[in-house]
Amino acid sequence: MSTQLAVLALLTGAITGALFRLLNVPIPAPPELPGIMGIIGIYVGYRVIDHFGVGIDLLETLRL
């Protein structure tokens, strides 16, 4: 992963968050630490399965 890409993503998120706050619009993310940790957990779980190369093709399994 590119450091430049990560920094740009962080900057984009910060600008978007500031815009949401400026316009008094609720952010589309959990504002509490447990909710944020849940999102991080989803990402970590995804990466662990990706690392081990296991999984199923759900669409193929359902024949869609």
mmCIF file of N, CA, C and O in Angstrom:
data_model
loop_
_atom_site.group_PDB
_atom_site.id
_atom_site.type_symbol
_atom_site.label_atom_id
_atom_site.label_comp_id
_atom_site.label_asym_id
_atom_site.label_seq_id
_atom_site.Cartn_x
_atom_site.Cartn_y
_atom_site.Cartn_z
ATOM 1 N N MET A 1 0.845 -1.177 0.000
ATOM 2 C CA MET A 1 0.000 0.000 0.000
ATOM 3 C C MET A 1 0.886 1.234 0.000
ATOM 4 O O MET A 1 1.877 1.304 0.703
ATOM 5 N N SER A 2 0.500 2.198 -0.757
ATOM 6 C CA SER A 2 1.251 3.429 -0.883
ATOM 7 C C SER A 2 0.975 4.356 0.303
ATOM 8 O O SER A 2 -0.185 4.584 0.668
ATOM 9 N N THR A 3 2.032 4.896 0.885
ATOM 10 C CA THR A 3 1.879 5.849 1.975
ATOM 11 C C THR A 3 1.157 7.094 1.489
ATOM 12 O O THR A 3 0.308 7.647 2.186
ATOM 13 N N GLN A 4 1.471 7.497 0.273
ATOM 14 C CA GLN A 4 0.826 8.682 -0.297
ATOM 15 C C GLN A 4 -0.679 8.461 -0.417
ATOM 16 O O GLN A 4 -1.469 9.353 -0.092
ATOM 17 N N LEU A 5 -1.087 7.269 -0.832
ATOM 18 C CA LEU A 5 -2.508 6.958 -0.953
ATOM 19 C C LEU A 5 -3.187 6.985 0.418
ATOM 20 O O LEU A 5 -4.294 7.520 0.558
ATOM 21 N N ALA A 6 -2.529 6.446 1.433
ATOM 22 C CA ALA A 6 -3.083 6.440 2.786
ATOM 23 C C ALA A 6 -3.245 7.862 3.319
ATOM 24 O O ALA A 6 -4.259 8.196 3.943
ATOM 25 N N VAL A 7 -2.247 8.701 3.070
ATOM 26 C CA VAL A 7 -2.318 10.095 3.534
ATOM 27 C C VAL A 7 -3.433 10.838 2.793
ATOM 28 O O VAL A 7 -4.194 11.599 3.412
ATOM 29 N N LEU A 8 -3.565 10.617 1.502
ATOM 30 C CA LEU A 8 -4.647 11.256 0.742
ATOM 31 C C LEU A 8 -6.017 10.792 1.232
ATOM 32 O O LEU A 8 -6.957 11.592 1.321
ATOM 33 N N ALA A 9 -6.138 9.500 1.559
ATOM 34 C CA ALA A 9 -7.403 8.981 2.082
ATOM 35 C C ALA A 9 -7.728 9.622 3.429
ATOM 36 O O ALA A 9 -8.870 10.007 3.695
ATOM 37 N N LEU A 10 -6.719 9.746 4.293
ATOM 38 C CA LEU A 10 -6.922 10.389 5.596
ATOM 39 C C LEU A 10 -7.315 11.851 5.423
ATOM 40 O O LEU A 10 -8.240 12.345 6.083
ATOM 41 N N LEU A 11 -6.647 12.547 4.534
ATOM 42 C CA LEU A 11 -6.956 13.952 4.274
ATOM 43 C C LEU A 11 -8.374 14.102 3.721
ATOM 44 O O LEU A 11 -9.130 14.975 4.149
ATOM 45 N N THR A 12 -8.752 13.246 2.793
ATOM 46 C CA THR A 12 -10.102 13.285 2.234
ATOM 47 C C THR A 12 -11.146 13.033 3.320
ATOM 48 O O THR A 12 -12.169 13.724 3.383
ATOM 49 N N GLY A 13 -10.873 12.059 4.187
ATOM 50 C CA GLY A 13 -11.790 11.778 5.284
ATOM 51 C C GLY A 13 -11.908 12.949 6.248
ATOM 52 O O GLY A 13 -13.006 13.280 6.711
ATOM 53 N N ALA A 14 -10.781 13.580 6.556
ATOM 54 C CA ALA A 14 -10.801 14.718 7.469
ATOM 55 C C ALA A 14 -11.581 15.890 6.876
ATOM 56 O O ALA A 14 -12.370 16.541 7.574
ATOM 57 N N ILE A 15 -11.383 16.152 5.607
ATOM 58 C CA ILE A 15 -12.117 17.241 4.944
ATOM 59 C C ILE A 15 -13.606 16.920 4.906
ATOM 60 O O ILE A 15 -14.454 17.782 5.173
ATOM 61 N N THR A 16 -13.934 15.679 4.597
ATOM 62 C CA THR A 16 -15.341 15.268 4.561
ATOM 63 C C THR A 16 -15.967 15.383 5.950
ATOM 64 O O THR A 16 -17.095 15.885 6.088
ATOM 65 N N GLY A 17 -15.253 14.921 6.975
ATOM 66 C CA GLY A 17 -15.761 15.044 8.348
ATOM 67 C C GLY A 17 -15.982 16.488 8.747
ATOM 68 O O GLY A 17 -16.989 16.827 9.379
ATOM 69 N N ALA A 18 -15.047 17.351 8.379
ATOM 70 C CA ALA A 18 -15.189 18.778 8.690
ATOM 71 C C ALA A 18 -16.399 19.365 7.971
ATOM 72 O O ALA A 18 -17.151 20.163 8.547
ATOM 73 N N LEU A 19 -16.601 18.967 6.740
ATOM 74 C CA LEU A 19 -17.755 19.455 5.975
ATOM 75 C C LEU A 19 -19.066 18.984 6.601
ATOM 76 O O LEU A 19 -20.019 19.765 6.723
ATOM 77 N N PHE A 20 -19.111 17.729 7.021
ATOM 78 C CA PHE A 20 -20.306 17.219 7.692
ATOM 79 C C PHE A 20 -20.600 18.037 8.947
ATOM 80 O O PHE A 20 -21.747 18.392 9.222
ATOM 81 N N ARG A 21 -19.562 18.325 9.732
ATOM 82 C CA ARG A 21 -19.742 19.090 10.968
ATOM 83 C C ARG A 21 -20.150 20.520 10.667
ATOM 84 O O ARG A 21 -21.016 21.083 11.320
ATOM 85 N N LEU A 22 -19.530 21.110 9.674
ATOM 86 C CA LEU A 22 -19.849 22.488 9.291
ATOM 87 C C LEU A 22 -21.317 22.617 8.895
ATOM 88 O O LEU A 22 -21.983 23.591 9.226
ATOM 89 N N LEU A 23 -21.828 21.604 8.203
ATOM 90 C CA LEU A 23 -23.220 21.620 7.746
ATOM 91 C C LEU A 23 -24.191 21.018 8.765
ATOM 92 O O LEU A 23 -25.378 20.893 8.494
ATOM 93 N N ASN A 24 -23.667 20.635 9.949
ATOM 94 C CA ASN A 24 -24.476 20.019 11.007
ATOM 95 C C ASN A 24 -25.225 18.779 10.526
ATOM 96 O O ASN A 24 -26.387 18.575 10.842
ATOM 97 N N VAL A 25 -24.549 17.975 9.734
ATOM 98 C CA VAL A 25 -25.097 16.719 9.239
ATOM 99 C C VAL A 25 -24.431 15.596 10.032
ATOM 100 O O VAL A 25 -23.209 15.616 10.221
ATOM 101 N N PRO A 26 -25.211 14.607 10.520
ATOM 102 C CA PRO A 26 -24.570 13.514 11.259
ATOM 103 C C PRO A 26 -23.653 12.697 10.358
ATOM 104 O O PRO A 26 -23.960 12.454 9.189
ATOM 105 N N ILE A 27 -22.515 12.298 10.903
ATOM 106 C CA ILE A 27 -21.565 11.527 10.111
ATOM 107 C C ILE A 27 -22.100 10.108 9.891
ATOM 108 O O ILE A 27 -22.766 9.555 10.760
ATOM 109 N N PRO A 28 -21.813 9.522 8.746
ATOM 110 C CA PRO A 28 -22.284 8.162 8.459
ATOM 111 C C PRO A 28 -21.340 7.100 9.024
ATOM 112 O O PRO A 28 -21.007 6.126 8.376
ATOM 113 N N ALA A 29 -20.876 7.335 10.241
ATOM 114 C CA ALA A 29 -19.979 6.404 10.919
ATOM 115 C C ALA A 29 -20.280 6.500 12.403
ATOM 116 O O ALA A 29 -20.764 7.526 12.879
ATOM 117 N N PRO A 30 -20.021 5.440 13.145
ATOM 118 C CA PRO A 30 -20.309 5.491 14.578
ATOM 119 C C PRO A 30 -19.400 6.488 15.302
ATOM 120 O O PRO A 30 -18.187 6.429 15.150
ATOM 121 N N PRO A 31 -19.988 7.411 16.065
ATOM 122 C CA PRO A 31 -19.179 8.421 16.734
ATOM 123 C C PRO A 31 -18.566 7.940 18.054
ATOM 124 O O PRO A 31 -17.860 8.683 18.695
ATOM 125 N N GLU A 32 -18.844 6.722 18.449
ATOM 126 C CA GLU A 32 -18.341 6.178 19.712
ATOM 127 C C GLU A 32 -17.216 5.188 19.440
ATOM 128 O O GLU A 32 -17.197 4.521 18.396
ATOM 129 N N LEU A 33 -16.294 5.043 20.376
ATOM 130 C CA LEU A 33 -15.152 4.148 20.209
ATOM 131 C C LEU A 33 -15.562 2.693 19.936
ATOM 132 O O LEU A 33 -14.980 2.067 19.046
ATOM 133 N N PRO A 34 -16.553 2.120 20.634
ATOM 134 C CA PRO A 34 -16.910 0.726 20.320
ATOM 135 C C PRO A 34 -17.370 0.532 18.870
ATOM 136 O O PRO A 34 -17.056 -0.482 18.245
ATOM 137 N N GLY A 35 -18.074 1.496 18.317
ATOM 138 C CA GLY A 35 -18.499 1.394 16.924
ATOM 139 C C GLY A 35 -17.325 1.452 15.966
ATOM 140 O O GLY A 35 -17.261 0.723 14.983
ATOM 141 N N ILE A 36 -16.383 2.330 16.262
ATOM 142 C CA ILE A 36 -15.190 2.444 15.429
ATOM 143 C C ILE A 36 -14.357 1.164 15.521
ATOM 144 O O ILE A 36 -13.841 0.672 14.516
ATOM 145 N N MET A 37 -14.257 0.598 16.735
ATOM 146 C CA MET A 37 -13.519 -0.655 16.905
ATOM 147 C C MET A 37 -14.195 -1.786 16.132
ATOM 148 O O MET A 37 -13.531 -2.679 15.606
ATOM 149 N N GLY A 38 -15.525 -1.753 16.054
ATOM 150 C CA GLY A 38 -16.245 -2.748 15.261
ATOM 151 C C GLY A 38 -15.878 -2.663 13.789
ATOM 152 O O GLY A 38 -15.676 -3.683 13.126
ATOM 153 N N ILE A 39 -15.770 -1.458 13.272
ATOM 154 C CA ILE A 39 -15.376 -1.271 11.872
ATOM 155 C C ILE A 39 -13.949 -1.767 11.662
ATOM 156 O O ILE A 39 -13.646 -2.440 10.665
ATOM 157 N N ILE A 40 -13.063 -1.466 12.586
ATOM 158 C CA ILE A 40 -11.686 -1.959 12.484
ATOM 159 C C ILE A 40 -11.668 -3.482 12.534
ATOM 160 O O ILE A 40 -10.936 -4.133 11.787
ATOM 161 N N GLY A 41 -12.514 -4.068 13.386
ATOM 162 C CA GLY A 41 -12.608 -5.524 13.468
ATOM 163 C C GLY A 41 -13.061 -6.151 12.169
ATOM 164 O O GLY A 41 -12.551 -7.198 11.756
ATOM 165 N N ILE A 42 -14.017 -5.528 11.497
ATOM 166 C CA ILE A 42 -14.468 -6.025 10.193
ATOM 167 C C ILE A 42 -13.308 -6.029 9.207
ATOM 168 O O ILE A 42 -13.082 -6.998 8.476
ATOM 169 N N TYR A 43 -12.541 -4.956 9.192
ATOM 170 C CA TYR A 43 -11.409 -4.851 8.285
ATOM 171 C C TYR A 43 -10.352 -5.915 8.604
ATOM 172 O O TYR A 43 -9.846 -6.585 7.700
ATOM 173 N N VAL A 44 -10.041 -6.074 9.892
ATOM 174 C CA VAL A 44 -9.027 -7.064 10.285
ATOM 175 C C VAL A 44 -9.481 -8.469 9.905
ATOM 176 O O VAL A 44 -8.704 -9.254 9.363
ATOM 177 N N GLY A 45 -10.747 -8.788 10.164
ATOM 178 C CA GLY A 45 -11.268 -10.097 9.787
ATOM 179 C C GLY A 45 -11.179 -10.337 8.294
ATOM 180 O O GLY A 45 -10.811 -11.431 7.839
ATOM 181 N N TYR A 46 -11.501 -9.342 7.518
ATOM 182 C CA TYR A 46 -11.420 -9.436 6.053
ATOM 183 C C TYR A 46 -9.987 -9.726 5.613
ATOM 184 O O TYR A 46 -9.733 -10.588 4.785
ATOM 185 N N ARG A 47 -9.039 -8.974 6.203
ATOM 186 C CA ARG A 47 -7.630 -9.145 5.819
ATOM 187 C C ARG A 47 -7.078 -10.504 6.245
ATOM 188 O O ARG A 47 -6.260 -11.091 5.547
ATOM 189 N N VAL A 48 -7.514 -11.033 7.400
ATOM 190 C CA VAL A 48 -7.050 -12.345 7.860
ATOM 191 C C VAL A 48 -7.502 -13.423 6.883
ATOM 192 O O VAL A 48 -6.697 -14.263 6.457
ATOM 193 N N ILE A 49 -8.775 -13.399 6.495
ATOM 194 C CA ILE A 49 -9.277 -14.395 5.543
ATOM 195 C C ILE A 49 -8.563 -14.235 4.204
ATOM 196 O O ILE A 49 -8.190 -15.223 3.563
ATOM 197 N N ASP A 50 -8.342 -13.003 3.778
ATOM 198 C CA ASP A 50 -7.633 -12.746 2.523
ATOM 199 C C ASP A 50 -6.200 -13.280 2.587
ATOM 200 O O ASP A 50 -5.705 -13.859 1.622
ATOM 201 N N HIS A 51 -5.556 -13.125 3.713
ATOM 202 C CA HIS A 51 -4.175 -13.589 3.888
ATOM 203 C C HIS A 51 -4.072 -15.113 3.733
ATOM 204 O O HIS A 51 -3.143 -15.611 3.110
ATOM 205 N N PHE A 52 -5.023 -15.822 4.308
ATOM 206 C CA PHE A 52 -4.989 -17.281 4.243
ATOM 207 C C PHE A 52 -5.561 -17.828 2.936
ATOM 208 O O PHE A 52 -5.453 -19.020 2.660
ATOM 209 N N GLY A 53 -6.158 -16.974 2.132
ATOM 210 C CA GLY A 53 -6.641 -17.386 0.812
ATOM 211 C C GLY A 53 -7.803 -18.357 0.843
ATOM 212 O O GLY A 53 -7.964 -19.168 -0.062
ATOM 213 N N VAL A 54 -8.609 -18.291 1.880
ATOM 214 C CA VAL A 54 -9.780 -19.165 1.952
ATOM 215 C C VAL A 54 -11.024 -18.354 1.687
ATOM 216 O O VAL A 54 -11.031 -17.140 1.773
ATOM 217 N N GLY A 55 -12.085 -19.036 1.351
ATOM 218 C CA GLY A 55 -13.351 -18.365 1.113
ATOM 219 C C GLY A 55 -14.158 -19.107 0.067
ATOM 220 O O GLY A 55 -13.697 -20.076 -0.537
ATOM 221 N N ILE A 56 -15.367 -18.644 -0.111
ATOM 222 C CA ILE A 56 -16.245 -19.226 -1.112
ATOM 223 C C ILE A 56 -16.761 -18.122 -2.016
ATOM 224 O O ILE A 56 -16.818 -16.955 -1.617
ATOM 225 N N ASP A 57 -17.123 -18.484 -3.208
ATOM 226 C CA ASP A 57 -17.750 -17.542 -4.129
ATOM 227 C C ASP A 57 -19.249 -17.677 -3.927
ATOM 228 O O ASP A 57 -19.876 -18.620 -4.396
ATOM 229 N N LEU A 58 -19.825 -16.741 -3.175
ATOM 230 C CA LEU A 58 -21.234 -16.825 -2.804
ATOM 231 C C LEU A 58 -22.143 -16.813 -4.031
ATOM 232 O O LEU A 58 -23.111 -17.571 -4.085
ATOM 233 N N LEU A 59 -21.857 -15.965 -5.005
ATOM 234 C CA LEU A 59 -22.699 -15.906 -6.188
ATOM 235 C C LEU A 59 -22.671 -17.211 -6.959
ATOM 236 O O LEU A 59 -23.685 -17.682 -7.463
ATOM 237 N N GLU A 60 -21.484 -17.823 -7.035
ATOM 238 C CA GLU A 60 -21.373 -19.116 -7.710
ATOM 239 C C GLU A 60 -22.112 -20.193 -6.922
ATOM 240 O O GLU A 60 -22.796 -21.040 -7.510
ATOM 241 N N THR A 61 -22.011 -20.159 -5.623
ATOM 242 C CA THR A 61 -22.679 -21.143 -4.776
ATOM 243 C C THR A 61 -24.191 -21.040 -4.914
ATOM 244 O O THR A 61 -24.892 -22.044 -4.958
ATOM 245 N N LEU A 62 -24.697 -19.805 -5.009
ATOM 246 C CA LEU A 62 -26.141 -19.591 -5.171
ATOM 247 C C LEU A 62 -26.577 -19.682 -6.628
ATOM 248 O O LEU A 62 -27.755 -19.539 -6.924
ATOM 249 N N ARG A 63 -25.626 -19.907 -7.523
ATOM 250 C CA ARG A 63 -25.862 -20.006 -8.965
ATOM 251 C C ARG A 63 -26.545 -18.740 -9.528
ATOM 252 O O ARG A 63 -27.490 -18.806 -10.292
ATOM 253 N N LEU A 64 -26.000 -17.587 -9.127
ATOM 254 C CA LEU A 64 -26.516 -16.315 -9.615
ATOM 255 C C LEU A 64 -25.606 -15.722 -10.657
ATOM 256 O O LEU A 64 -24.456 -15.854 -10.697
#
